[in-house]
Amino acid sequence: MEYIVSARKYRPMSFDTVVGQAALTTTLKNAVKSGKLAHAYLFCGPRGVGKTTCARIFAKAINCQNPTPDGEACNECESCQSFNEQRSLNIFELDAASNNSVEHIKTLMEQTRIPPQLGKYKVFIIDEVHMLSTAAFNAFLKTLEEPPAHVIFILATTEKHKILPTILSRCQIYDFERMTVRNTIAHLKSVAEKEGIQYEEEALAVIAEKADGGMRDALSIFDQAASFCQGNITYQKVIEDLNVLDSENYFRIIDLALENKVSEVMVLLNDIINKGFDGGLLVQGLARHVRNVMMAKDPQTLSLLEVSEQARQRYQQQAQKAPLPFLYQALRIMNQCDINYRQSSNKRLLVELTLIEVAQITQPADTDAPGSGRKPRRLKSLFRKLIQQAQPAKKTALQVAVADTASQERESAPSSPSSPSKPTIKASSLGMSWNKLRLQGNPKMQILPGTQGVDDKTVEEQAAFTQDELELQWMSMCNRMPQRLSGIAARMKNMNPRVVELPAVELVVPNEIIKTEVENIRGSIVSTLKLYLHNSGITLTIRVAERQEQARTLTRREQFEEMVRANASVEKLRAAFDLEFA
């Protein structure tokens, strides 16, 4: 026996067997019963929802010699028999995707002049009508405006917006709906029972979701799954065959995120990626899952869940544990990840950061966060306890000074065979390098022209500071300046502000142009120095250097080279501690 795919074998032959289009098929049956037929119809909607099928059923019912009382074709008269045997001369089908030229349309229009030999109407079904060229549309328009009384056009398309408005205005338009998951599952159940195939409802739900509203796609996937499972369609086999991520992963990620178990989330993400799943698809699927959980929280929105009954119960259970603010924030974070995913150069890192942010939503705020109600835009210290357990307690500055003094005394004392070896000092143990020095302070404190950066009222200290501390904070400030101020920042690095009389600071610049540029950001400079030098009385005077003061300013590297020429030990110190230039 010849094998026929389910999409063809179980294609509806009457209006009553059409799935998911009850309102539309009722309207068409009423038109057949009343005999009030338009001369042109337009069926539009997604793929695989029954547009062409309904067009054929409608065409057969129009020409049926003995229609039933409810508007169905009798399937017994000569017209119905000729249609079922594909020999009807009254029904013509044209695929506009491959016959879209003016010549094809003119040939079709010539057929409209010939009256039907059997039945009342000649029905012309034009599929994918949006593929017609503009010239073909114009050629078709004249006949559509004044068609013969015995001609009815049924147009079908998936892209209504591509059809000329003059064509649309002459048609009765019927919009077909996407298949719901419930309707698709119910139809797949009936097909499976007719074929003698065992199934799990969760497996049919996966097929229905994969079909994305198309019944033809659902039947094609059903045939594929039936071949893979050999007559017993199970959930595990279906997700393996279709390479679909198990929804259990989504439930587990949300459960772990609610408990702030970021380490376990990272391990689960790694397992998912190692199985070949794309991180972007994971985020999209997780966003749909969170949306479903949010819909399950309210009985009014529970009907919006297009899932099986078992999955609906799982969503309701998780919705009881997930607070609504958590769901809102998680959706916002994952939507931002979806927007940035395509442009990201490190996609896995973006997904990892996204999941970490989701996992920290319900975590209490850090103790060092500002108390004014504004939270810092940074990841919370999820690993703080682990770090504190792994690292020994830090020594105070006094303890370090005492230890250095004791070390020097041991070096000056004569060594003995029984004396312990001198401990080695690693640069990493000091916790400071030029890279760290460059980033000292809050990296978000950026100098913005025309703004004060920090409100003076928040700084009320009067701490004294030295010239070295001023130069250190000056260099750190220059390194934190944004990219748009990189030019003036590079010049300011070569300037040496000096303490005139505490807390007054003077800056000597080489010319008036640079003075103007520095004056533009003077307020932000002063506010930054007040904050990091802990002195609210700091003032800044900017003046152009006198002629005798205008010597060539050495860069930091040139200053270092001068120091090395004066004392070779400086280079040894830099190499020993692996220091870098800011």
XYZ file of C-alpha atoms in Angstrom:
582
model
C 0.000 0.000 0.000
C 1.267 3.447 -0.917
C 2.287 5.522 2.114
C 0.597 8.926 2.381
C 1.834 11.531 4.832
C -0.602 12.539 7.553
C -0.900 16.126 6.288
C -2.441 14.776 3.042
C -4.136 11.690 4.411
C -6.078 13.612 7.058
C -6.705 16.739 5.033
C -10.244 17.994 5.815
C -12.867 17.234 3.164
C -15.706 19.198 4.727
C -16.181 22.356 6.781
C -16.937 20.350 9.925
C -13.546 18.615 9.824
C -11.579 21.876 9.618
C -9.725 22.415 12.909
C -9.568 25.738 14.732
C -11.543 27.937 12.279
C -15.118 27.507 13.567
C -16.281 31.113 13.077
C -14.890 31.313 9.567
C -16.291 27.993 8.352
C -19.722 28.870 9.825
C -19.737 32.080 7.781
C -18.881 30.230 4.581
C -21.560 27.571 5.189
C -24.163 30.281 5.746
C -23.148 31.921 2.478
C -23.664 28.607 0.647
C -27.056 28.048 2.310
C -28.321 31.524 1.532
C -26.828 31.673 -1.940
C -25.401 35.134 -1.212
C -21.963 34.705 -2.715
C -19.410 37.425 -3.422
C -17.447 37.414 -6.644
C -14.051 37.483 -4.864
C -12.757 36.146 -1.539
C -9.358 36.592 0.087
C -8.170 33.977 2.595
C -5.130 35.177 4.533
C -3.241 33.865 7.536
C -0.124 31.949 8.633
C 1.101 28.863 6.823
C -0.568 25.518 7.385
C -3.828 26.752 8.948
C -6.205 25.599 6.179
C -6.510 28.462 3.670
C -6.197 26.376 0.511
C -8.149 23.501 2.083
C -11.076 25.775 2.933
C -10.904 27.293 -0.556
C -11.316 23.810 -2.117
C -14.136 22.827 0.265
C -15.886 26.130 -0.452
C -15.467 25.704 -4.211
C -16.939 22.189 -4.056
C -19.885 23.346 -1.914
C -20.639 26.235 -4.295
C -21.070 23.872 -7.250
C -22.748 21.047 -5.330
C -26.087 20.164 -6.945
C -27.616 18.898 -3.688
C -26.031 20.745 -0.739
C -26.966 19.637 2.772
C -29.193 21.853 4.945
C -26.176 23.145 6.883
C -24.279 24.214 3.745
C -21.975 21.211 3.242
C -21.369 19.468 -0.101
C -23.218 16.194 -0.572
C -20.197 14.298 -2.029
C -22.649 12.279 -4.150
C -23.609 14.446 -7.124
C -21.659 14.520 -10.360
C -20.028 17.841 -9.515
C -18.765 16.562 -6.145
C -17.622 13.276 -7.659
C -15.667 15.027 -10.409
C -14.033 17.297 -7.845
C -13.076 14.401 -5.561
C -11.573 12.569 -8.545
C -9.689 15.724 -9.611
C -11.369 15.934 -13.031
C -13.647 18.898 -12.449
C -13.666 21.465 -15.258
C -15.315 24.127 -13.124
C -12.564 24.559 -10.527
C -9.137 25.885 -11.521
C -6.095 26.268 -9.264
C -3.144 28.524 -10.026
C 0.075 28.684 -8.024
C 1.044 32.346 -8.255
C 4.500 31.603 -6.832
C 5.558 29.973 -10.118
C 2.941 31.470 -12.499
C 3.209 35.148 -11.708
C 3.742 36.776 -15.090
C 1.284 38.798 -17.151
C 0.952 35.974 -19.707
C -0.167 33.495 -17.043
C -2.852 35.865 -15.771
C -4.073 36.663 -19.297
C -4.404 32.945 -20.032
C -6.388 32.514 -16.834
C -8.626 35.472 -17.662
C -9.463 33.934 -21.032
C -10.849 30.914 -19.183
C -13.361 33.159 -17.396
C -15.233 33.801 -20.646
C -16.306 30.149 -20.959
C -19.403 29.355 -18.866
C -19.437 26.237 -16.677
C -20.506 22.981 -18.316
C -21.714 21.480 -15.037
C -22.859 23.461 -12.050
C -23.457 27.179 -11.533
C -19.995 28.718 -11.150
C -16.469 28.588 -12.377
C -14.191 28.928 -9.345
C -10.611 30.163 -9.728
C -8.340 29.495 -6.733
C -5.122 31.541 -6.856
C -2.672 30.436 -4.139
C 0.137 32.687 -2.857
C -1.447 35.582 -4.734
C 0.995 38.083 -3.216
C 3.697 36.637 -5.491
C 2.078 38.134 -8.615
C 4.061 40.888 -10.268
C 2.707 44.420 -10.379
C 1.923 44.079 -14.072
C 0.087 40.811 -13.418
C -1.940 42.459 -10.651
C -2.928 45.250 -13.013
C -3.936 42.732 -15.676
C -6.004 40.835 -13.110
C -7.622 43.981 -11.720
C -9.811 44.691 -14.773
C -11.442 41.265 -14.646
C -11.801 41.493 -10.841
C -13.657 44.806 -11.173
C -16.329 43.435 -13.559
C -16.208 39.639 -13.501
C -18.743 37.505 -15.387
C -21.699 36.397 -13.301
C -20.588 32.776 -13.383
C -17.059 33.445 -12.033
C -15.891 33.414 -8.409
C -12.277 34.121 -7.377
C -10.785 32.697 -4.174
C -7.370 34.181 -3.390
C -5.065 32.773 -0.700
C -1.984 34.441 0.781
C 0.268 34.465 3.811
C 1.291 38.128 3.320
C -1.771 40.322 2.901
C 0.243 43.535 3.176
C 1.920 42.830 -0.188
C -1.380 42.873 -2.110
C -2.455 46.084 -3.840
C -5.139 48.049 -1.971
C -7.252 48.118 -5.142
C -7.367 44.302 -5.029
C -8.154 44.201 -1.308
C -11.060 46.615 -1.653
C -12.809 44.263 -4.104
C -12.573 41.124 -1.956
C -14.281 39.735 1.098
C -11.354 39.197 3.466
C -11.206 36.225 5.844
C -8.379 36.131 8.371
C -7.437 32.620 9.459
C -6.225 32.138 13.029
C -3.128 30.346 14.223
C -3.748 26.915 15.662
C -3.800 26.841 19.438
C -1.765 24.246 21.263
C -4.920 22.665 22.643
C -6.544 22.280 19.214
C -3.340 20.885 17.777
C -2.957 18.349 20.606
C -6.574 17.240 20.221
C -6.146 16.725 16.461
C -2.867 14.848 16.918
C -4.568 12.575 19.445
C -7.259 11.674 16.920
C -4.663 10.999 14.227
C -2.599 8.842 16.597
C -5.663 6.805 17.587
C -6.610 6.244 13.945
C -3.060 5.172 13.147
C -2.807 2.931 16.225
C 0.135 4.873 17.656
C 0.693 5.130 21.413
C 1.605 8.549 22.757
C 2.269 10.683 25.812
C 0.344 13.939 25.980
C 3.507 15.845 26.955
C 5.151 14.585 23.758
C 2.237 15.842 21.644
C 2.477 19.181 23.475
C 6.125 19.508 22.428
C 5.141 18.787 18.815
C 2.335 21.360 18.989
C 4.660 24.045 20.386
C 7.285 23.236 17.766
C 4.684 23.634 14.989
C 4.119 27.260 16.092
C 0.445 27.431 15.110
C 0.582 25.477 11.845
C -1.404 22.239 11.640
C 0.429 21.058 8.545
C 3.751 21.542 10.333
C 2.380 19.673 13.361
C 1.358 16.672 11.246
C 4.731 16.635 9.480
C 6.570 16.674 12.828
C 4.174 14.000 14.097
C 5.141 11.706 11.206
C 8.824 12.330 11.907
C 8.418 11.551 15.619
C 6.356 8.433 14.861
C 9.120 7.118 12.610
C 11.782 7.808 15.246
C 9.768 6.355 18.131
C 8.439 3.394 16.096
C 4.841 3.598 17.215
C 5.328 4.802 20.798
C 5.727 8.573 20.963
C 7.274 9.461 24.337
C 8.386 12.820 25.709
C 12.065 11.926 26.029
C 12.274 10.508 22.508
C 10.520 13.522 21.013
C 12.845 16.095 22.585
C 15.794 13.946 21.502
C 14.531 13.641 17.942
C 13.576 17.320 17.567
C 16.614 18.582 19.516
C 14.344 20.574 21.817
C 15.594 21.775 25.190
C 13.756 19.996 27.992
C 11.405 22.414 29.764
C 12.594 20.905 33.050
C 15.780 22.968 32.610
C 13.749 26.177 32.678
C 11.906 25.162 35.843
C 15.218 24.263 37.472
C 16.940 27.538 36.507
C 14.124 29.611 38.028
C 14.093 27.494 41.197
C 17.859 27.956 41.596
C 17.607 31.682 40.836
C 15.004 32.129 43.560
C 17.467 30.534 45.991
C 20.422 32.615 44.675
C 22.374 29.455 43.803
C 24.410 31.055 41.057
C 27.094 28.347 41.019
C 24.545 25.641 40.245
C 22.991 27.829 37.559
C 26.403 28.182 35.900
C 26.946 24.406 35.995
C 23.507 23.807 34.474
C 24.193 26.390 31.744
C 27.462 24.663 30.915
C 25.689 21.297 30.592
C 23.076 22.815 28.275
C 25.677 24.474 26.020
C 27.757 21.269 25.912
C 24.700 19.465 24.531
C 24.798 21.779 21.523
C 22.088 24.284 22.452
C 22.623 27.933 21.594
C 22.788 30.369 24.499
C 20.532 32.871 22.732
C 17.815 30.256 22.232
C 18.145 29.330 25.916
C 17.519 32.942 26.954
C 14.530 33.201 24.581
C 13.066 29.957 25.913
C 13.657 31.041 29.503
C 11.927 34.361 28.804
C 8.886 32.506 27.444
C 8.953 30.288 30.530
C 9.027 33.283 32.904
C 6.190 34.862 30.947
C 4.139 31.681 31.387
C 4.908 31.630 35.115
C 3.705 35.231 35.357
C 0.485 34.361 33.481
C -0.078 31.433 35.867
C -0.057 33.721 38.929
C -3.418 35.265 38.095
C -6.526 33.126 37.387
C -7.654 35.744 34.847
C -4.523 35.252 32.698
C -4.300 31.491 33.173
C -6.186 30.973 29.910
C -3.315 32.639 28.017
C -1.094 29.600 28.633
C -0.896 27.506 25.457
C 0.443 24.393 27.141
C -0.786 20.965 28.157
C -2.741 20.439 31.366
C 0.234 18.861 33.155
C 2.509 21.767 32.220
C -0.183 24.212 33.351
C -0.100 22.660 36.834
C 3.709 22.897 36.951
C 3.543 26.585 36.053
C 0.978 27.223 38.774
C 3.164 25.504 41.361
C 6.210 27.589 40.455
C 4.124 30.763 40.273
C 3.281 30.353 43.958
C 7.001 30.508 44.820
C 8.058 33.289 42.435
C 7.314 36.883 43.537
C 5.876 39.152 40.860
C 8.731 41.748 41.098
C 11.217 38.922 40.459
C 9.352 37.903 37.299
C 9.151 41.496 36.039
C 12.858 42.101 36.599
C 13.864 38.746 35.089
C 11.866 39.457 31.936
C 13.472 42.895 31.624
C 16.985 41.469 32.023
C 16.445 38.652 29.515
C 14.823 40.985 26.996
C 17.906 43.219 27.161
C 20.117 40.163 26.620
C 18.058 39.158 23.588
C 18.504 42.654 22.130
C 22.291 42.656 22.652
C 22.950 38.998 21.811
C 23.511 39.402 18.076
C 25.979 42.293 18.482
C 27.896 40.673 21.344
C 31.416 39.413 20.572
C 31.383 37.097 23.613
C 27.906 35.605 23.534
C 28.462 33.003 26.234
C 29.695 35.637 28.694
C 26.613 37.739 27.960
C 24.337 34.778 28.736
C 26.278 33.974 31.913
C 26.035 37.566 33.159
C 22.330 37.571 32.360
C 21.687 34.435 34.403
C 23.837 35.771 37.269
C 21.762 38.969 37.334
C 18.556 36.923 37.361
C 19.937 34.798 40.207
C 20.713 37.874 42.314
C 17.332 39.621 42.014
C 16.023 38.217 45.295
C 19.372 38.499 47.093
C 19.534 41.165 49.827
C 21.432 44.309 48.894
C 25.131 44.542 49.759
C 26.001 46.298 52.988
C 28.289 48.724 51.154
C 25.534 49.888 48.816
C 24.511 53.556 49.032
C 21.750 54.205 51.510
C 20.018 56.969 49.535
C 17.843 54.508 47.662
C 19.984 54.328 44.509
C 21.498 50.906 43.931
C 24.829 50.575 42.146
C 24.625 48.963 38.707
C 26.946 46.087 39.438
C 26.737 42.430 40.300
C 26.198 41.696 43.964
C 28.768 39.795 45.978
C 27.346 36.335 45.382
C 30.641 34.680 46.226
C 31.482 36.898 49.206
C 31.297 34.129 51.799
C 33.470 31.836 49.721
C 36.048 34.570 49.253
C 36.109 35.390 52.948
C 36.639 31.728 53.818
C 39.422 31.314 51.265
C 41.385 34.491 52.071
C 43.189 35.118 55.387
C 42.413 38.244 57.336
C 44.156 41.351 55.999
C 46.822 42.991 58.117
C 46.463 46.554 59.216
C 48.906 49.205 58.075
C 50.538 49.211 61.530
C 51.027 45.434 61.428
C 52.613 45.696 57.998
C 54.959 48.459 59.199
C 55.985 46.421 62.257
C 56.576 43.374 60.073
C 58.754 45.405 57.680
C 60.813 46.751 60.609
C 61.329 43.256 61.980
C 62.329 42.024 58.549
C 64.952 44.746 58.206
C 66.372 43.879 61.631
C 66.662 40.216 60.650
C 68.483 41.199 57.450
C 70.983 43.357 59.368
C 71.655 40.604 61.923
C 74.359 37.986 61.102
C 72.858 34.823 59.685
C 73.278 31.508 61.468
C 72.787 27.957 60.275
C 69.806 27.526 62.561
C 68.054 30.751 61.527
C 65.011 30.271 59.351
C 65.185 31.229 55.696
C 63.986 34.686 54.748
C 60.433 34.619 53.418
C 59.961 35.728 49.823
C 57.615 38.554 48.975
C 55.378 38.306 45.935
C 53.988 41.384 44.227
C 50.507 39.860 44.191
C 50.497 39.628 47.990
C 50.750 43.403 48.301
C 47.389 43.772 46.591
C 48.542 46.780 44.560
C 49.868 47.352 41.062
C 49.856 50.233 38.658
C 46.802 48.703 36.973
C 44.974 48.650 40.307
C 46.261 52.095 41.144
C 44.898 53.379 37.866
C 41.448 52.083 38.702
C 41.513 53.180 42.338
C 38.251 54.580 43.580
C 34.797 54.255 42.165
C 35.039 53.643 38.398
C 31.661 55.262 37.891
C 32.967 58.632 39.059
C 33.517 60.155 35.619
C 34.265 63.755 34.944
C 31.479 65.390 32.977
C 31.901 68.896 31.557
C 29.588 71.467 33.017
C 28.573 69.382 36.011
C 29.774 69.167 39.559
C 29.936 65.334 39.607
C 29.467 65.184 43.418
C 27.368 67.510 45.501
C 29.585 69.549 47.803
C 27.123 69.038 50.656
C 28.001 65.359 50.743
C 31.644 66.140 51.515
C 32.169 67.865 54.847
C 35.635 66.610 55.786
C 38.670 68.799 56.317
C 41.431 66.192 56.108
C 44.966 67.343 55.326
C 46.707 65.917 52.284
C 50.223 65.898 50.917
C 51.641 66.715 47.517
C 52.106 63.000 46.791
C 48.480 62.261 47.648
C 47.355 65.105 45.394
C 49.410 63.768 42.472
C 48.111 60.232 43.061
C 44.461 61.274 42.997
C 45.125 63.553 40.030
C 46.518 60.625 38.019
C 43.645 58.338 39.076
C 41.140 60.989 38.041
C 42.758 61.378 34.607
C 42.609 57.611 34.053
C 38.886 57.526 34.871
C 37.946 60.297 32.464
C 35.578 59.145 29.667
C 36.700 58.481 26.108
C 35.333 61.755 24.782
C 37.740 63.628 27.101
C 40.754 61.463 26.267
C 42.586 64.386 24.609
C 42.520 66.719 27.588
C 43.066 63.739 29.940
C 46.342 62.904 28.177
C 47.519 66.517 28.586
C 46.460 66.656 32.227
C 48.536 63.547 33.001
C 51.644 65.564 32.137
C 50.618 68.455 34.394
C 51.698 68.577 38.021
C 49.232 70.332 40.329
C 50.808 71.567 43.519
C 49.606 72.437 46.988
C 50.079 76.194 47.421
C 48.614 76.472 50.905
C 46.240 73.863 52.241
C 43.693 73.378 50.896
C 44.446 75.616 47.881
C 45.737 73.860 44.740
C 47.383 75.538 41.757
C 47.646 74.112 38.225
C 50.057 75.617 35.681
C 49.097 75.003 32.028
C 51.256 75.697 28.960
C 48.846 77.956 26.970
C 45.443 79.629 26.887
C 43.809 76.895 24.725
C 44.500 74.186 27.276
C 43.468 76.540 30.056
C 40.065 76.985 28.398
C 39.610 73.226 28.058
C 40.491 72.633 31.702
C 38.234 75.506 32.813
C 35.292 73.748 31.099
C 35.592 70.793 33.472
C 36.956 72.665 36.457
C 33.860 72.094 38.605
C 34.043 68.331 38.131
C 37.786 68.318 38.855
C 37.302 70.180 42.139
C 34.408 67.933 43.198
C 36.456 64.812 42.457
C 39.463 66.058 44.433
C 37.222 67.004 47.363
C 35.736 63.525 47.401
C 38.921 61.484 47.170
C 41.158 63.785 49.238
C 38.419 64.107 51.908
C 38.598 67.887 52.074
C 35.600 70.054 51.197
C 37.618 73.275 51.208
C 39.796 72.502 48.172
C 40.066 75.296 45.630
C 41.734 75.147 42.221
C 43.573 78.003 40.561
C 44.492 77.626 36.877
C 47.073 79.903 35.277
C 49.225 79.952 32.145
C 52.927 79.361 32.731
C 55.283 82.345 32.576
C 57.987 82.431 29.907
C 60.711 81.298 32.295
C 58.455 78.425 33.462
C 57.752 77.102 29.966
C 60.157 74.199 29.832
C 59.409 71.008 27.957
C 57.174 68.856 30.114
C 58.412 65.325 30.497
C 55.994 62.451 30.116
C 55.678 59.881 32.884
C 57.818 57.421 30.995
C 60.503 60.066 30.401
C 60.424 60.913 34.103
C 60.884 57.244 34.924
C 63.803 56.947 32.511
C 65.423 59.938 34.212
C 64.977 58.189 37.557
C 66.529 54.985 36.177
C 69.558 56.909 34.876
C 69.973 58.468 38.299
C 69.488 55.207 40.206
C 69.553 51.782 38.522
C 67.780 50.196 41.498
C 64.519 51.777 40.372
C 64.383 49.512 37.311
C 65.168 46.468 39.479
C 62.279 47.411 41.758
C 59.891 47.743 38.807
C 60.924 44.349 37.424
C 60.727 42.621 40.816
C 57.150 43.760 41.442
C 56.033 43.546 37.786
C 54.836 47.143 37.822
C 53.204 48.818 34.846
C 52.880 52.424 33.775
C 49.519 54.088 34.243
